[in-house]
XYZ file of C-alpha atoms in Angstrom:
574
model
C 58.290 104.009 113.781
C 61.413 103.711 111.787
C 62.955 101.257 113.980
C 60.793 97.858 112.747
C 62.396 99.227 109.712
C 65.821 98.684 110.498
C 66.946 95.231 109.117
C 68.614 92.697 111.068
C 72.208 93.927 109.984
C 71.748 97.464 110.122
C 69.675 97.134 113.574
C 73.072 94.923 115.144
C 75.356 97.590 113.157
C 73.610 100.166 115.390
C 73.338 98.924 118.409
C 77.183 97.978 118.551
C 78.515 101.494 117.377
C 76.536 104.241 117.897
C 73.721 103.450 120.355
C 74.034 104.814 123.895
C 72.536 102.831 126.857
C 68.786 102.012 126.369
C 68.525 103.484 123.250
C 66.648 102.843 119.805
C 67.081 103.977 116.227
C 64.158 106.718 117.046
C 65.992 107.749 120.107
C 69.066 107.765 119.156
C 68.068 110.433 116.032
C 65.952 112.419 118.697
C 69.672 112.939 120.666
C 71.447 113.757 117.528
C 69.168 116.656 116.392
C 68.651 117.485 120.016
C 72.275 118.111 120.329
C 73.270 119.609 117.077
C 70.188 122.370 117.032
C 71.021 123.536 120.746
C 72.527 126.883 119.132
C 70.035 127.389 116.976
C 67.872 130.736 116.928
C 64.841 128.566 116.195
C 66.170 125.280 117.979
C 62.602 123.670 118.061
C 62.220 124.062 114.416
C 66.129 122.529 113.643
C 65.499 120.118 116.288
C 62.576 118.509 114.567
C 64.059 119.137 110.956
C 67.159 117.216 111.654
C 65.511 114.450 113.698
C 63.289 114.037 110.563
C 65.926 113.594 107.597
C 67.817 111.034 109.859
C 65.378 109.218 111.397
C 63.905 108.824 107.753
C 67.456 108.028 106.314
C 67.878 110.843 103.870
C 70.879 112.114 105.143
C 73.609 110.432 107.627
C 76.043 112.324 109.591
C 79.521 110.482 110.249
C 79.822 108.014 112.865
C 81.288 109.937 115.702
C 78.543 112.402 115.656
C 75.994 109.590 115.847
C 77.725 107.984 118.423
C 79.322 110.818 120.691
C 76.385 113.725 120.601
C 75.441 114.360 123.832
C 78.566 112.312 125.576
C 80.012 114.299 128.240
C 83.383 113.458 126.469
C 84.321 112.264 122.988
C 84.882 113.881 119.675
C 82.201 114.418 116.807
C 84.787 113.875 114.281
C 86.351 111.394 112.624
C 89.422 112.531 110.982
C 92.382 114.872 111.401
C 95.673 116.040 110.280
C 98.591 116.630 112.307
C 102.083 118.091 110.948
C 105.378 116.423 111.863
C 108.744 119.231 112.057
C 112.358 117.811 111.990
C 113.178 118.106 115.389
C 113.084 115.938 118.408
C 110.433 118.663 119.727
C 107.867 118.580 117.217
C 108.065 114.675 116.690
C 107.642 114.232 120.204
C 104.665 116.752 119.999
C 103.032 114.997 117.065
C 103.221 111.561 118.972
C 101.613 113.174 122.047
C 99.111 114.521 119.916
C 98.020 111.556 117.701
C 97.684 110.085 121.098
C 95.082 112.229 122.093
C 93.266 112.158 118.657
C 93.074 108.546 118.535
C 91.731 108.078 121.968
C 89.340 110.457 121.288
C 88.069 108.043 118.121
C 89.717 110.302 115.397
C 91.825 108.793 112.469
C 95.286 110.685 112.037
C 96.672 111.637 108.833
C 100.861 112.852 108.527
C 103.022 113.790 105.771
C 106.137 112.449 107.002
C 108.151 114.457 103.702
C 109.364 117.112 106.256
C 111.923 114.591 107.941
C 115.050 114.553 107.183
C 116.288 111.204 105.210
C 117.904 108.021 106.751
C 121.976 108.754 107.373
C 121.596 112.119 107.203
C 123.480 114.036 109.395
C 121.892 115.948 112.809
C 124.401 119.344 113.027
C 124.524 120.577 116.675
C 123.766 117.361 118.846
C 125.846 115.039 116.143
C 124.707 111.822 114.840
C 122.607 110.775 111.701
C 118.665 110.497 111.328
C 117.522 106.907 111.236
C 114.940 108.072 108.708
C 111.097 108.691 107.745
C 109.895 105.009 108.041
C 111.690 104.748 111.448
C 109.293 107.743 112.811
C 106.354 106.117 111.279
C 106.705 103.190 112.752
C 107.283 104.411 115.974
C 103.821 106.301 115.525
C 102.520 102.845 114.440
C 103.682 101.444 118.163
C 101.989 104.262 119.689
C 98.905 103.557 117.770
C 98.666 99.731 119.104
C 98.280 100.830 122.263
C 95.249 102.915 121.500
C 91.245 100.918 121.606
C 88.413 103.986 122.158
C 84.825 103.357 122.651
C 82.681 101.416 119.821
C 85.438 98.765 118.627
C 87.291 101.428 116.845
C 90.875 101.057 116.695
C 93.598 103.704 116.132
C 93.638 104.231 112.231
C 95.800 106.402 110.632
C 97.635 107.482 106.830
C 101.133 108.070 106.395
C 102.171 110.197 103.074
C 105.699 110.413 101.336
C 106.066 112.539 98.423
C 108.115 110.972 95.494
C 110.966 113.120 95.642
C 112.089 112.048 98.998
C 115.515 110.367 99.682
C 113.200 107.731 101.678
C 110.946 106.853 99.132
C 112.126 103.565 98.142
C 111.941 102.448 102.168
C 108.907 103.433 102.269
C 107.091 101.783 99.262
C 108.302 98.564 101.024
C 107.138 99.537 104.581
C 104.075 97.052 104.494
C 105.376 94.432 102.297
C 105.553 92.050 105.358
C 101.841 91.440 106.198
C 100.525 93.016 109.605
C 103.610 95.571 109.414
C 102.344 99.014 110.568
C 98.430 97.443 110.911
C 97.614 100.901 112.152
C 98.784 102.665 109.316
C 97.858 103.219 105.549
C 100.948 104.697 103.387
C 100.004 106.880 100.280
C 102.898 107.951 98.195
C 102.554 111.989 97.068
C 102.865 112.003 92.961
C 103.608 115.189 91.613
C 102.678 116.145 87.908
C 106.415 116.677 87.335
C 107.110 112.562 88.310
C 104.147 111.684 85.620
C 105.538 113.396 83.263
C 109.126 111.813 84.031
C 107.986 108.303 83.931
C 106.287 109.131 80.505
C 108.965 110.268 79.519
C 111.541 107.308 81.115
C 113.720 109.788 82.025
C 115.969 110.434 85.890
C 114.344 111.084 88.702
C 115.939 113.052 91.445
C 115.610 112.368 95.080
C 115.991 115.153 97.052
C 115.917 116.852 100.509
C 116.705 120.738 101.193
C 118.075 121.749 98.082
C 120.268 118.587 98.418
C 119.945 115.509 95.889
C 120.752 112.499 97.264
C 120.067 109.785 94.531
C 119.007 109.632 91.011
C 116.818 107.005 90.076
C 114.620 105.828 87.177
C 111.167 107.280 87.325
C 109.452 104.346 85.488
C 111.522 102.028 87.660
C 110.019 103.905 90.663
C 106.437 104.201 89.320
C 106.568 100.162 88.253
C 107.675 99.898 92.129
C 104.808 101.796 93.442
C 102.321 99.779 91.390
C 104.059 96.236 91.686
C 103.631 96.670 95.587
C 100.210 98.073 95.559
C 99.118 95.098 93.412
C 100.508 92.338 95.681
C 100.104 94.105 98.826
C 97.277 96.737 98.265
C 99.620 99.579 99.368
C 100.799 101.979 98.976
C 98.232 104.034 97.509
C 98.477 107.330 95.550
C 97.871 110.902 96.384
C 98.094 113.689 93.554
C 100.065 116.035 95.479
C 99.566 118.858 92.752
C 95.895 117.986 93.025
C 95.967 117.957 96.689
C 97.152 121.259 97.252
C 94.928 122.872 94.567
C 92.104 123.498 97.778
C 90.068 126.734 98.370
C 92.457 127.166 101.385
C 95.396 127.646 99.506
C 96.128 131.168 100.354
C 95.903 130.693 104.461
C 96.698 127.191 105.078
C 97.155 124.504 101.973
C 96.406 120.884 102.759
C 99.185 119.095 103.739
C 97.522 115.348 103.646
C 94.606 113.501 103.559
C 93.050 111.489 106.351
C 93.117 107.968 106.802
C 90.382 107.320 104.067
C 91.216 109.837 101.725
C 88.155 111.741 101.058
C 88.893 115.045 102.953
C 92.179 117.299 102.228
C 93.743 118.933 105.232
C 96.251 121.281 106.673
C 97.362 120.940 110.061
C 94.953 120.830 113.028
C 92.274 120.364 110.414
C 89.257 118.007 110.583
C 87.286 116.271 109.254
C 82.987 117.049 109.548
C 81.330 114.577 107.113
C 78.118 113.521 106.716
C 76.329 111.894 103.263
C 72.967 112.155 101.051
C 71.121 108.528 101.580
C 70.569 108.541 97.636
C 68.430 105.935 96.908
C 65.481 107.517 99.417
C 65.512 110.470 96.591
C 63.679 107.868 93.586
C 60.346 107.212 93.139
C 59.499 103.825 91.819
C 59.454 105.141 88.704
C 63.104 106.317 88.228
C 62.742 109.581 88.436
C 64.690 111.691 91.189
C 63.103 114.076 93.783
C 65.276 116.738 93.355
C 63.099 119.013 95.387
C 63.243 117.133 98.524
C 66.836 116.632 97.762
C 67.524 120.070 97.662
C 65.705 120.707 101.328
C 67.437 117.602 102.533
C 70.801 119.146 101.744
C 70.522 122.655 103.359
C 69.611 120.857 106.289
C 72.591 118.772 106.002
C 75.002 121.626 105.629
C 73.563 123.523 108.388
C 74.119 120.669 110.810
C 77.575 119.897 109.676
C 78.527 123.787 110.446
C 76.655 123.282 113.596
C 79.022 120.562 114.670
C 82.260 122.692 114.364
C 80.712 125.252 117.488
C 79.183 121.968 119.182
C 82.034 119.997 119.096
C 84.168 119.603 122.456
C 88.385 119.724 121.040
C 90.845 117.567 123.380
C 93.325 119.660 121.313
C 93.564 123.911 121.210
C 95.071 123.666 118.024
C 92.439 121.379 116.544
C 89.611 123.656 117.623
C 91.413 126.984 116.230
C 92.259 125.433 112.779
C 88.928 123.774 112.836
C 87.172 127.332 113.195
C 89.198 129.458 111.340
C 87.985 127.525 107.882
C 85.035 125.711 109.384
C 85.566 122.947 107.053
C 82.811 120.312 105.926
C 81.991 117.680 103.591
C 78.375 116.534 102.329
C 78.640 113.491 100.640
C 76.647 110.586 99.118
C 75.962 107.137 99.831
C 74.567 104.354 97.619
C 75.289 105.007 94.168
C 75.219 101.845 92.640
C 71.755 101.625 94.209
C 70.891 104.926 92.888
C 71.884 103.478 89.132
C 70.287 100.002 89.892
C 67.056 101.742 90.984
C 67.458 104.041 87.455
C 68.215 100.837 85.711
C 71.606 102.373 84.317
C 74.640 100.072 84.743
C 77.915 101.359 86.992
C 80.456 103.090 84.724
C 78.427 103.217 81.249
C 78.246 106.435 79.690
C 74.669 107.255 80.519
C 75.795 106.561 84.507
C 78.623 109.217 83.825
C 75.903 111.675 82.489
C 73.545 110.890 85.165
C 76.426 110.847 87.668
C 77.369 114.412 86.457
C 73.885 115.772 86.645
C 73.865 114.924 90.070
C 76.927 116.191 91.472
C 76.634 119.554 89.786
C 73.121 119.428 91.701
C 74.552 118.750 95.145
C 76.942 120.996 94.110
C 75.564 124.125 93.550
C 72.910 123.472 96.449
C 75.666 123.213 99.127
C 77.235 126.379 97.691
C 73.802 128.262 98.030
C 73.679 126.851 101.452
C 76.959 128.110 102.496
C 76.300 131.686 100.608
C 73.431 131.758 102.635
C 74.455 130.709 106.247
C 76.976 133.449 105.770
C 74.611 135.827 105.496
C 73.083 134.568 108.355
C 75.878 133.951 110.602
C 78.908 135.114 109.102
C 82.028 133.604 106.790
C 84.696 131.444 108.223
C 87.328 133.689 109.686
C 90.138 133.376 107.069
C 87.747 134.298 104.422
C 88.803 137.159 101.954
C 86.786 137.577 98.290
C 89.677 138.187 96.383
C 91.868 135.177 97.121
C 88.872 132.994 97.396
C 87.228 133.575 94.330
C 90.279 132.629 92.343
C 90.575 129.145 94.012
C 90.598 126.982 91.123
C 86.989 124.961 92.182
C 85.323 128.305 92.568
C 86.150 129.186 88.824
C 83.969 125.907 88.027
C 80.963 127.100 90.152
C 78.366 129.255 87.479
C 79.038 132.755 87.631
C 75.880 133.643 89.954
C 77.117 131.713 92.932
C 80.596 133.286 92.092
C 79.556 136.809 92.617
C 77.168 135.918 95.096
C 80.380 134.751 96.814
C 81.905 137.938 96.274
C 79.259 139.775 97.524
C 77.895 137.786 100.829
C 80.925 135.723 101.658
C 80.880 131.264 101.969
C 80.341 130.074 105.714
C 82.744 127.324 105.410
C 85.953 127.106 103.242
C 84.925 123.556 101.350
C 81.246 122.108 101.263
C 81.962 118.632 99.831
C 83.611 115.341 100.168
C 82.800 111.941 99.143
C 83.715 109.590 102.404
C 83.137 105.645 102.485
C 80.330 105.771 104.825
C 81.589 102.185 105.816
C 79.222 101.230 109.071
C 76.602 104.282 108.174
C 75.742 102.718 104.972
C 74.838 99.403 106.606
C 72.217 101.391 108.572
C 70.369 102.329 105.507
C 71.183 99.655 104.064
C 72.437 101.061 100.799
C 75.989 100.493 98.895
C 78.794 102.473 100.482
C 79.846 106.024 99.147
C 80.348 106.058 94.767
C 81.268 102.212 95.354
C 79.833 99.548 92.649
C 78.164 96.921 94.460
C 81.068 94.583 95.949
C 79.894 91.463 95.131
C 76.158 90.718 94.950
C 76.212 88.067 97.814
C 79.237 87.955 100.303
C 80.532 87.372 103.750
C 81.284 90.096 106.007
C 83.825 89.514 109.096
C 84.487 92.477 110.993
C 84.760 93.700 114.634
C 81.146 93.205 114.970
C 80.435 89.928 114.036
C 80.813 87.551 110.903
C 76.902 88.383 108.676
C 76.047 87.296 105.103
C 74.740 90.205 102.902
C 72.479 89.107 99.831
C 71.618 92.232 97.183
C 67.019 92.134 97.272
C 67.934 92.144 93.370
C 69.756 88.996 93.470
C 67.758 87.552 95.987
C 64.891 88.078 93.382
C 67.243 86.503 90.982
C 67.894 83.340 93.093
C 63.805 83.074 94.010
C 63.232 83.022 89.957
C 60.701 85.896 90.250
C 63.193 87.942 87.660
C 65.574 87.637 85.457
C 69.154 89.044 85.647
C 69.200 92.551 84.030
C 72.393 93.672 82.249
C 72.270 96.973 84.337
C 72.692 94.558 87.786
C 76.741 94.690 88.206
C 79.278 94.111 91.105
C 82.955 95.410 91.095
C 83.887 91.785 89.736
C 82.089 92.821 86.484
C 83.741 96.410 86.172
C 86.769 97.190 84.007
C 89.344 99.425 85.815
C 88.539 101.994 83.618
C 84.975 102.185 84.647
C 85.975 102.312 87.807
C 88.077 105.469 87.322
C 85.692 107.419 85.150
C 82.995 107.136 87.584
C 85.762 108.487 89.923
C 87.276 111.087 88.011
C 83.184 112.088 87.103
C 82.804 112.668 90.595
C 85.910 114.725 91.539
C 84.953 117.397 89.002
C 82.384 118.731 91.015
C 84.058 117.861 94.928
C 86.270 120.475 96.659
C 87.868 118.061 98.720
C 88.526 114.378 97.657
C 86.869 111.122 97.000
C 87.300 107.475 98.968
C 87.033 104.947 96.084
C 88.942 101.785 95.673
C 89.356 100.504 92.024
C 88.659 96.657 92.476
C 90.545 94.713 90.559
C 91.034 90.732 89.586
C 94.041 88.748 90.548
C 95.145 88.136 87.015
C 95.967 92.289 86.161
C 99.890 93.439 85.963
C 101.392 96.104 85.904
C 101.457 96.684 82.187
C 97.460 97.023 81.987
C 97.099 99.034 84.734
C 100.289 101.368 84.399
C 99.031 103.378 81.427
C 95.332 103.933 82.479
C 96.947 105.132 85.873
C 99.374 107.638 84.310
C 96.711 108.994 82.254
C 93.484 109.370 84.976
C 95.684 110.286 88.209
C 96.328 113.744 86.696
C 92.469 114.169 87.157
C 92.026 112.872 90.608
C 93.381 113.540 93.802
C 93.803 110.065 94.978
C 93.649 106.727 94.217
C 93.394 103.324 96.241
C 94.128 99.713 93.945
C 92.672 96.483 95.853
C 93.357 93.368 94.094
C 90.880 90.877 95.544
C 92.739 88.472 98.391
C 96.296 90.863 98.685
C 95.228 90.932 102.205
C 95.202 88.323 105.053
C 92.008 88.880 107.162
C 89.688 90.334 104.225
C 86.608 91.768 105.793
C 84.546 91.037 102.345
C 84.580 88.004 100.695
C 82.485 86.292 98.171
C 79.883 83.609 98.804
C 79.018 80.329 96.865
C 75.440 79.721 95.051
C 74.716 77.081 97.047
C 75.705 79.455 100.558
C 73.164 82.151 98.807
C 70.790 79.913 98.480
C 70.665 78.673 102.459
C 71.119 82.000 103.728
C 67.968 82.796 101.785
C 65.931 79.621 103.128
C 66.203 81.120 106.519
C 64.478 84.370 105.526
C 67.072 86.597 106.779
C 67.085 90.508 105.937
C 69.066 91.398 103.005
C 71.619 94.487 103.034
C 73.891 96.263 100.743
C 77.414 96.213 101.598
C 80.507 98.617 102.731
C 82.883 98.316 100.194
C 85.438 100.348 101.449
C 86.019 97.986 103.964
C 87.814 95.882 101.545
C 90.652 98.554 100.989
C 91.020 98.992 105.133
C 90.962 95.006 105.717
C 93.322 95.699 108.026
C 91.013 97.724 110.186
C 92.652 101.340 110.171
C 90.281 102.859 107.998
C 86.896 101.300 110.024
C 85.598 104.921 109.940
């Protein structure tokens, strides 16, 4: 009975966020497995298999799937992207659609670059535009009215391209604390802009082929970084890499979800789940690759089934989601995976181990997408020639590329690294690909205030072991170590990665600028976070004396969901 194995904190999270009335962990897993297997030909087999991999914490689906499977209402998707056009009708439609999706518990991303800049003439009806930021603020006001079940607030991401005439106003949109509390904001950076920054050249701000202003590219870049270090926003999205997606030929992505791990076109949705890495490592530090392959096979099938079982609030979401059948198998607990192997996060050895791991997962995912295509058919928009030319597909082994041409592929994409915030707490592991935030810390969220002490640190405090050099947390890592891990992982992931680059309060723009100019070209997005840069920070360090006092009380230890640091406003509690 796995219920007895859940730590006190894990049990609390599961009860508050995911259990339906009268449930325990066992019953929750049985409900999810029963619902998600209902359309399988061999329902008995897959209901049993899904139950076992979730119950034993080998694989955990996204939070909405855990919470809403079997409910008469409620989406199984965590996030969406919506479009917004430069007309009153389209803007009104965006507000209506986002209200619907927030109400069902989904976060919403939107690219506001389609809106004409502040002061632009509105021909035909007269008057002038109030600009992209004004419509973003109106959207945030709507978000404030929404709070869905499971203590989940409306979450949103607003994107604006770095060439938009309103970009300077947008960069400053959150310099006042608590402004736009439901939104994360990100600037869409291009290769051309990065080149202009490095060349210290002028940069044109334009809309609809009209140049509104010329600015120093380097000054604009520095302004972005200064605000990011002071206020934790805006984030950075590599627009060129975002668009280079397997769906480029029929539906190019326009934005990411609020936490940045999926690149979506309008009305597409996030369908995510994560492999719990630590549960595949033996006491001797060896990875059980055979078991991982079996679990990934079930994870791919499980997430594909979710698309057909989900109840859709908007017909447009149903159409777009089925057209691409986009899923994202990810990982959680990378830091614990390294700990079990006694490897230091960010070291050369860790990057080699990570690349080996992610190649294996990538190939397993695509092997099973091909098998599912033979069994159930390819996603409706699949075309062998253009799909095979996608940049990511060209990185696959030749044998897989040939199989895709011959048998098709079930889903347009298959991988995404989510923050795995609350669900990583159920698995008692570190979140996503993040390092351990702190060896001991206090977490204050909408569930409760709790202390977490990593089991290794508890042993060190109790003097049963010494501090090993591989047992590090985010405060002990250099920015380049964070970015090297993210870059290595992104090479093997067809969607994107949610990753926070934790920085010390002493960091300057000049120190981080050159590193980002180089590494951002390899990534789809970057989130920087300086400790203490936001009021109401969810995760905070605790003193040695507090740790000792906590351990004396014989509390269970768990690991931290580090991504919540970057989402301290509550906008990313996915």
